[in-house]
Coordinates of C-alpha atoms and ligand atoms in Angstrom, one line a residue:
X1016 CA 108.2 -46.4 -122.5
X1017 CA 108.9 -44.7 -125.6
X1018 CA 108.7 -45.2 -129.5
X1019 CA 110.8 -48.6 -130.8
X1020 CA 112.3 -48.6 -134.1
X1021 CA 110.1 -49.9 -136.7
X1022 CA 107.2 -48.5 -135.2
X1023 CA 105.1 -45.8 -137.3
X1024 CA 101.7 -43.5 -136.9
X1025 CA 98.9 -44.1 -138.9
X1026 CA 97.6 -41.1 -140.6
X1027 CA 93.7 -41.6 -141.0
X1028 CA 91.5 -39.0 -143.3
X1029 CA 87.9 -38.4 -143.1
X1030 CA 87.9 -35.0 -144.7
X1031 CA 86.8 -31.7 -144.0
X1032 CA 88.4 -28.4 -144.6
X1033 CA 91.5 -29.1 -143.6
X1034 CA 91.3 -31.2 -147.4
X1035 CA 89.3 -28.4 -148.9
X1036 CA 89.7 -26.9 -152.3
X1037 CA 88.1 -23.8 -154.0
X1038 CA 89.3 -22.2 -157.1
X1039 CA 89.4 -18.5 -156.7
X1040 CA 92.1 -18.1 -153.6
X1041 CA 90.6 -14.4 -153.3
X1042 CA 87.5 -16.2 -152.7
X1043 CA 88.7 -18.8 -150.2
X1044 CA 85.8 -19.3 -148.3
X1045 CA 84.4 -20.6 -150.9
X1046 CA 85.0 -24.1 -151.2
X1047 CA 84.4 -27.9 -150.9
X1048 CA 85.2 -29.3 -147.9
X1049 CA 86.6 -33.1 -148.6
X1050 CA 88.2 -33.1 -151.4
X1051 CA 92.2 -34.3 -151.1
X1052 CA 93.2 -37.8 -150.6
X1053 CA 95.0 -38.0 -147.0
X1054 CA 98.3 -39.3 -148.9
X1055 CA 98.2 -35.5 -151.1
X1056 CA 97.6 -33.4 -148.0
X1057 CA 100.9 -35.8 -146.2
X1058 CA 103.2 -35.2 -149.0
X1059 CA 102.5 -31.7 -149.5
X1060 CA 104.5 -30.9 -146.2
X1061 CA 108.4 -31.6 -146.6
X1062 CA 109.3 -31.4 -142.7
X1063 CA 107.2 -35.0 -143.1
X1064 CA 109.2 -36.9 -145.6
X1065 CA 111.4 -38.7 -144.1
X1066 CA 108.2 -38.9 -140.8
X1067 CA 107.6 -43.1 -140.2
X1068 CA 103.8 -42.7 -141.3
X1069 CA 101.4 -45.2 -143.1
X1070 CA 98.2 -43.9 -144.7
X1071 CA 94.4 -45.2 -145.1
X1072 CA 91.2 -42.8 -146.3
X1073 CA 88.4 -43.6 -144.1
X1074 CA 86.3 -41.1 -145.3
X1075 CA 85.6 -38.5 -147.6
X1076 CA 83.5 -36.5 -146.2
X1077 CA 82.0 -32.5 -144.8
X1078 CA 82.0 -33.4 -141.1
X1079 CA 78.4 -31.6 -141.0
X1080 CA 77.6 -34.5 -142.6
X1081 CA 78.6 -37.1 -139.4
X1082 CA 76.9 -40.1 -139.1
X1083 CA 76.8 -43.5 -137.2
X1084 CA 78.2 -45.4 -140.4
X1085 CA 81.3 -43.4 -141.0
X1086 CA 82.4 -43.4 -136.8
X1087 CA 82.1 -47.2 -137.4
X1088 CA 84.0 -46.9 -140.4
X1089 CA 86.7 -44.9 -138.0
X1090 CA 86.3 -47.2 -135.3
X1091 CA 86.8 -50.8 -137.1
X1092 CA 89.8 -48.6 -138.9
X1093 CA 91.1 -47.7 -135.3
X1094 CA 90.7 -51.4 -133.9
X1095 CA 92.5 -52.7 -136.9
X1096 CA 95.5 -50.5 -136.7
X1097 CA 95.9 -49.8 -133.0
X1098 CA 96.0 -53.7 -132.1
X1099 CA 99.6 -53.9 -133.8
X1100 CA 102.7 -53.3 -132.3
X1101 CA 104.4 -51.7 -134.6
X1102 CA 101.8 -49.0 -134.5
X1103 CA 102.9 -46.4 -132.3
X1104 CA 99.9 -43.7 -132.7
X1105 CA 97.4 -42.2 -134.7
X1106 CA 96.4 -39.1 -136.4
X1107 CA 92.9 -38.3 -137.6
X1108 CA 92.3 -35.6 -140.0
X1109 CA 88.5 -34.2 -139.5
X1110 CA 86.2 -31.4 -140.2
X1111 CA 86.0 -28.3 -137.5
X1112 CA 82.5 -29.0 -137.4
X1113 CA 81.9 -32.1 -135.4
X1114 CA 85.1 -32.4 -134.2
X1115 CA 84.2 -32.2 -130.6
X1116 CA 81.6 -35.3 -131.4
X1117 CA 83.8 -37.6 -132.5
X1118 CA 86.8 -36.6 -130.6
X1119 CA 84.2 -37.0 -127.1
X1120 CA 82.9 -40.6 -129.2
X1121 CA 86.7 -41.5 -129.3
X1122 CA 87.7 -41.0 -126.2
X1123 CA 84.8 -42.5 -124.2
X1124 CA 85.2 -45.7 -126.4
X1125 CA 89.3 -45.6 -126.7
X1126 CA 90.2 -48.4 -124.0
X1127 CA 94.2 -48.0 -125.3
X1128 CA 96.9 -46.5 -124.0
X1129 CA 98.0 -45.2 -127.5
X1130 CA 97.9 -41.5 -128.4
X1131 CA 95.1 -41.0 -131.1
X1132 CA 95.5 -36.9 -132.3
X1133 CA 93.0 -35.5 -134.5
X1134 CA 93.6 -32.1 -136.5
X1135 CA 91.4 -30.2 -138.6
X1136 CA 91.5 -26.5 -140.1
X1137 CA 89.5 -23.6 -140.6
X1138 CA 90.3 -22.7 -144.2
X1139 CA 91.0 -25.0 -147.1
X1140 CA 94.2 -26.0 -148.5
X1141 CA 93.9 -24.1 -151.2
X1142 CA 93.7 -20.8 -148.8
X1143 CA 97.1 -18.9 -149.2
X1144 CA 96.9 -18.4 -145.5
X1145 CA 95.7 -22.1 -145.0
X1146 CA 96.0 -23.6 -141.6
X1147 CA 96.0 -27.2 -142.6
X1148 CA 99.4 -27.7 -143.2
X1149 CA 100.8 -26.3 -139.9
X1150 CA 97.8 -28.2 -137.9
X1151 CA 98.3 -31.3 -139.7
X1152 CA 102.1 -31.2 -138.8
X1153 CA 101.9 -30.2 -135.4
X1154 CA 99.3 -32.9 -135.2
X1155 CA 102.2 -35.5 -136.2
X1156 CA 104.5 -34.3 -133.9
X1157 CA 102.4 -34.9 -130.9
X1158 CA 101.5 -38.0 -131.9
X1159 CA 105.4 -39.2 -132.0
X1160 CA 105.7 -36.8 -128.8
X1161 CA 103.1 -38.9 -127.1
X1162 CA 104.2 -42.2 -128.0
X1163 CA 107.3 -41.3 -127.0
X1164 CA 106.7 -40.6 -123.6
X1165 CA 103.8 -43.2 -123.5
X1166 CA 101.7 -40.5 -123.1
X1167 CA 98.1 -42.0 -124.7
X1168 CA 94.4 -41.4 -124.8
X1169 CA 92.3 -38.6 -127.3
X1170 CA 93.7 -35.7 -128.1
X1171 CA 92.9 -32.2 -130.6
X1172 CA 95.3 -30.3 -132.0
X1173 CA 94.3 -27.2 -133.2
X1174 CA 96.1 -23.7 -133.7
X1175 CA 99.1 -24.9 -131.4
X1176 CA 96.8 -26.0 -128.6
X1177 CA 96.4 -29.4 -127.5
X1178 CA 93.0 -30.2 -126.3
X1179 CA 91.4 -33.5 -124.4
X1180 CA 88.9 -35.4 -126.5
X1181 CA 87.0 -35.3 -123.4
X1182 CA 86.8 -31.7 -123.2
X1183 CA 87.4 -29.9 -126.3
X1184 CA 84.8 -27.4 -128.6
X1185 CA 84.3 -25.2 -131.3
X1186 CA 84.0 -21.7 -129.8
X1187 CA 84.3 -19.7 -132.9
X1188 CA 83.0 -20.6 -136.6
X1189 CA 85.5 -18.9 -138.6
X1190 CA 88.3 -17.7 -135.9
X1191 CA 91.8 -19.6 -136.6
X1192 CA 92.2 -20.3 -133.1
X1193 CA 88.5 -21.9 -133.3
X1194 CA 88.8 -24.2 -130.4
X1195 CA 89.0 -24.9 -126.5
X1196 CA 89.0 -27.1 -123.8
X1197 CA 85.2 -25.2 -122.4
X1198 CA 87.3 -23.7 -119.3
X1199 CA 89.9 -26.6 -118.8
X1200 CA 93.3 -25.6 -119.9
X1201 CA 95.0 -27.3 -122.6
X1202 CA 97.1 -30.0 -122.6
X1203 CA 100.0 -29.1 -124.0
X1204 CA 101.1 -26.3 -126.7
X1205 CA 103.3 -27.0 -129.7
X1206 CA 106.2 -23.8 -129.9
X1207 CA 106.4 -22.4 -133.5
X1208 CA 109.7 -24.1 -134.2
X1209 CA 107.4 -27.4 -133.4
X1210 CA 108.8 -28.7 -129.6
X1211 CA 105.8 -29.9 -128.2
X1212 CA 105.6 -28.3 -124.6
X1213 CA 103.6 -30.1 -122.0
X1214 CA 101.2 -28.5 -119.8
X1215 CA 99.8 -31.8 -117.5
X1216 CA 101.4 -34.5 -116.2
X1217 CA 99.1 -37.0 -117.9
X1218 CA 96.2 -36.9 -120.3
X1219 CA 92.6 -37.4 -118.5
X1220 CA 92.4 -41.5 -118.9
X1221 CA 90.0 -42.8 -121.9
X1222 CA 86.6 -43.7 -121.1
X1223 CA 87.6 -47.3 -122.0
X1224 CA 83.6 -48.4 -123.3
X1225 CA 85.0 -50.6 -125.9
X1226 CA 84.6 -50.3 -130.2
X1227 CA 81.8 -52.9 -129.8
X1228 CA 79.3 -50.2 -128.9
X1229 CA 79.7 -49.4 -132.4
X1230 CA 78.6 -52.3 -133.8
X1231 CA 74.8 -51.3 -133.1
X1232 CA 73.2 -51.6 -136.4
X1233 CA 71.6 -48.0 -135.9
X1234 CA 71.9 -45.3 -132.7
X1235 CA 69.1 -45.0 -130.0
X1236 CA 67.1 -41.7 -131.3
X1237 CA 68.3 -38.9 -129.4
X1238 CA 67.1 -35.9 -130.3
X1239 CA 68.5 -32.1 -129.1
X1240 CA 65.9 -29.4 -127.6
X1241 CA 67.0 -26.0 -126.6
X1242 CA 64.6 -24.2 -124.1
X1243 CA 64.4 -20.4 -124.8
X1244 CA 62.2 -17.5 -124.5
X1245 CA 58.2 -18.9 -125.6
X1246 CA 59.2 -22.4 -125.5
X1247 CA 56.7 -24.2 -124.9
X1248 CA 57.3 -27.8 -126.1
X1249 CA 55.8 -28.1 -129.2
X1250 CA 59.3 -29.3 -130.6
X1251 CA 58.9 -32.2 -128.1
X1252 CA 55.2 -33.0 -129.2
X1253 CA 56.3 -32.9 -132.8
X1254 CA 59.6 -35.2 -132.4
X1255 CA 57.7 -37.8 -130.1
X1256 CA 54.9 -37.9 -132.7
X1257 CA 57.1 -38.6 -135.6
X1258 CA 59.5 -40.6 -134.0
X1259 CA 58.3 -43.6 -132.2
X1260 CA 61.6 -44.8 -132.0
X1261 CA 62.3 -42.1 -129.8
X1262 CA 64.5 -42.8 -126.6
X1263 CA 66.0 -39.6 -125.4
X1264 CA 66.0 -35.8 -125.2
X1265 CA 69.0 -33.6 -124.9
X1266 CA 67.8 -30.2 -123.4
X1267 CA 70.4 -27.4 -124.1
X1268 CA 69.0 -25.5 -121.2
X1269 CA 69.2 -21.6 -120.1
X1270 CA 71.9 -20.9 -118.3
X1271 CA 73.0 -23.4 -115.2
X1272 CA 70.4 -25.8 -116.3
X1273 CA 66.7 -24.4 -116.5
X1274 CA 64.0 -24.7 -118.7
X1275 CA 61.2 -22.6 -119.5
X1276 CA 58.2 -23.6 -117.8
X1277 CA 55.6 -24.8 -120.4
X1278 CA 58.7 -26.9 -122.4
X1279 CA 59.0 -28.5 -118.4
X1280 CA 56.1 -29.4 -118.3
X1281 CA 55.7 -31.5 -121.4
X1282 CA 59.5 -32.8 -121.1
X1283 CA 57.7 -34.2 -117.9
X1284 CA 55.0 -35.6 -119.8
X1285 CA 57.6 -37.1 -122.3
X1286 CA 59.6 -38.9 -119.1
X1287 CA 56.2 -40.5 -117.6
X1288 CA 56.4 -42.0 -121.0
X1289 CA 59.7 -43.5 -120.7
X1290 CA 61.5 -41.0 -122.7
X1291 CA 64.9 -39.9 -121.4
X1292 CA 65.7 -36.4 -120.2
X1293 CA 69.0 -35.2 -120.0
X1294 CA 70.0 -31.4 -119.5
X1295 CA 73.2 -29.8 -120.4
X1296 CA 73.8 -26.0 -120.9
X1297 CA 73.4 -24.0 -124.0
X1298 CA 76.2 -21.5 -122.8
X1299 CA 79.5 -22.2 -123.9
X1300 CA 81.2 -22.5 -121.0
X1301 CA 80.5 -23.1 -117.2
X1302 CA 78.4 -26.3 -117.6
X1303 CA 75.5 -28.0 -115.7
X1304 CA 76.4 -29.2 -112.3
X1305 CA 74.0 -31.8 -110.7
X1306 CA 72.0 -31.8 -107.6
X1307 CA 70.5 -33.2 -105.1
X1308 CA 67.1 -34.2 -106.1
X1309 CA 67.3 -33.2 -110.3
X1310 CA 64.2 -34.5 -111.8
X1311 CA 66.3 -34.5 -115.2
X1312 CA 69.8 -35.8 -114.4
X1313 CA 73.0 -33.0 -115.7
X1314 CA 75.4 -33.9 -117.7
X1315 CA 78.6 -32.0 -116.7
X1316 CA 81.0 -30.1 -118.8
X1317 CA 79.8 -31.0 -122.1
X1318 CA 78.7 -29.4 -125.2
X1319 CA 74.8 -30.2 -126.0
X1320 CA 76.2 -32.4 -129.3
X1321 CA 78.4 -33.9 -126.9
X1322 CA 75.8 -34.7 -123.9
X1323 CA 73.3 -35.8 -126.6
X1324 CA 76.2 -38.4 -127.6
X1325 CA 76.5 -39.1 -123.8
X1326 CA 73.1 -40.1 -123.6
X1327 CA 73.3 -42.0 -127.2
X1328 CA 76.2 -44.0 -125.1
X1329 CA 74.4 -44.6 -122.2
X1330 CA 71.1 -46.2 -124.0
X1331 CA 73.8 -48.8 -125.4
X1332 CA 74.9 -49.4 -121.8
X1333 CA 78.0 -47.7 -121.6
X1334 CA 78.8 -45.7 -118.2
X1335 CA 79.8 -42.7 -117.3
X1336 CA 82.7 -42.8 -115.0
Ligands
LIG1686 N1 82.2 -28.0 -142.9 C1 83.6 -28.3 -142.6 C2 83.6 -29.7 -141.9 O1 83.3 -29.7 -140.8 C3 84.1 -27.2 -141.8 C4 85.6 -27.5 -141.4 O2 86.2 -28.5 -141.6 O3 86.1 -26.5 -140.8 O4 84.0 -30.6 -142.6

């Protein structure tokens, strides 16, 4: 195993703020996420000149803006590249945002054995204390670490850390070190003078569904529905009225996976009908474990976005594992 000469990492951008610019760097959080060409945020970083990289702009866009279109945009992209041999790796650059979406889309579809690395930052590049450039960086070096020591599968690099795809989440929305692995430790850690350091002997294994659940013209309508104090399922009424095409329900739930009563009972109402119910926790960290006998199945160690997605992945017959 190991990197062969010739081989190179494709760098793919989708935007974000890690390509942000403002004009007042006294002001930098104000700004437009998405606005540097991949190739300009590459060659602004010396250490990367002589780097074996190859370029392609998937996207241009604020990742609160995510859709279906643009992770089959990233996905075709992906296919194309990762089939040749000479490809060694890829890096994804990406908005904080919805990072944990696509990174947990990624890795349940990746069936490689490639390292795919995306980055992101919390201020723009035009930030004089921007975090791009050091993300995007360490971001390359894993990638060439992990080829190296065919170490493959979905990875985040953020702030030195190197999460799962699998696991990882924004915990803080304007924090540098932004992101974690929800209670599993990281991966690995790049040092300041840029060794990558392992932490695991291998990365968790890709959920191996296959880029052809992406060719569905249009997702299965999942919608998310937090339970909280006085809910009492009007949300649900009012999505399953306007929404025929409605297949699932996400419910961010209190605590270890509970619902207020009244929002229960019409979730009920909303499975007799054929609807989908799925609960996963709207605390941070900790999770829904299942049990014996749930009337609404758990998905474990998730974010809501990213069980919502689960669901999503499971209505296009894809397993969990
Ligand atoms: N709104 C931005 C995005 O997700 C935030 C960021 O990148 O930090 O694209």
């Amino acid at each position: 195993m190991g990197m062969e000469s010739g081989q190179y990492i494709v760098v793919l951008g989708t935007g974000g703020t890690i390509a942000g610019t403002g004009s007042d760097p006294d002001r930098a959080w104000q700004y437009k996420a998405a606005q540097l060409p991949i190739q300009q945020l590459v060659a602004s970083l010396p250490a990367l000149a002589d780097a074996p990289l190859r370029f392609e702009q998937v996207a241009q866009i604020d990742s609160k803006d995510m859709n279906w279109s643009v992770w089959q945009a990233l996905g075709q992209a992906l296919q194309q590249h990762l089939a040749k041999p000479d490809v060694a790796g890829v890096v994804i650059t990406h908005g904080t945002d919805t990072l944990e979406e696509t990174a947990y889309l990624l890795h349940r579809l990746y069936d490689g054995g490639k390292p795919i690395v995306l980055t992101a930052s919390m201020r723009p590049a035009t930030a004089p204390d921007a975090d791009g450039p050091r993300n995007l960086l360490d971001a390359v070096r894993v990638a060439l670490w992990a080829a190296e020591q065919g170490q493959g599968g979905v990875a985040v690099v953020m702030a030195g850390q190197v999460w799962a795809g699998a696991e990882v989440r924004k915990m803080h929305s304007h924090a540098i070190d932004a992101f974690d692995g929800g209670g599993a430790p990281a991966l690995a850690t790049v040092l300041p003078e840029g060794q990558v350091l392992s932490l695991v002997d291998v990365w968790p294994p890709s959920g191996g569904a296959g880029w052809a659940i992406l060719d569905a013209p249009v997702p299965p309508r999942v919608e998310i529905i937090t339970s909280h104090a006085d809910a009492d399922g009007v949300m649900v009424r009012a999505v399953w009225a306007a929404a025929p095409d409605l297949k699932g329900l996400l419910v961010a739930c209190t605590g270890h996976g509970t619902i207020n009563a009244p929002l229960e009972a019409v979730l009920r109402q909303a499975q007799l009908a054929g609807i989908k119910v799925w609960r996963s926790s709207r605390v941070a960290r900790g999770g829904v474990q299942p049990r014996e006998g749930d009337d609404f199945p758990a998905v474990e160690g998730l974010t809501a976005a990213q069980a919502r997605l689960a669901l999503v992945l499971h209505e296009l017959g894809a397993r969990l594992s």
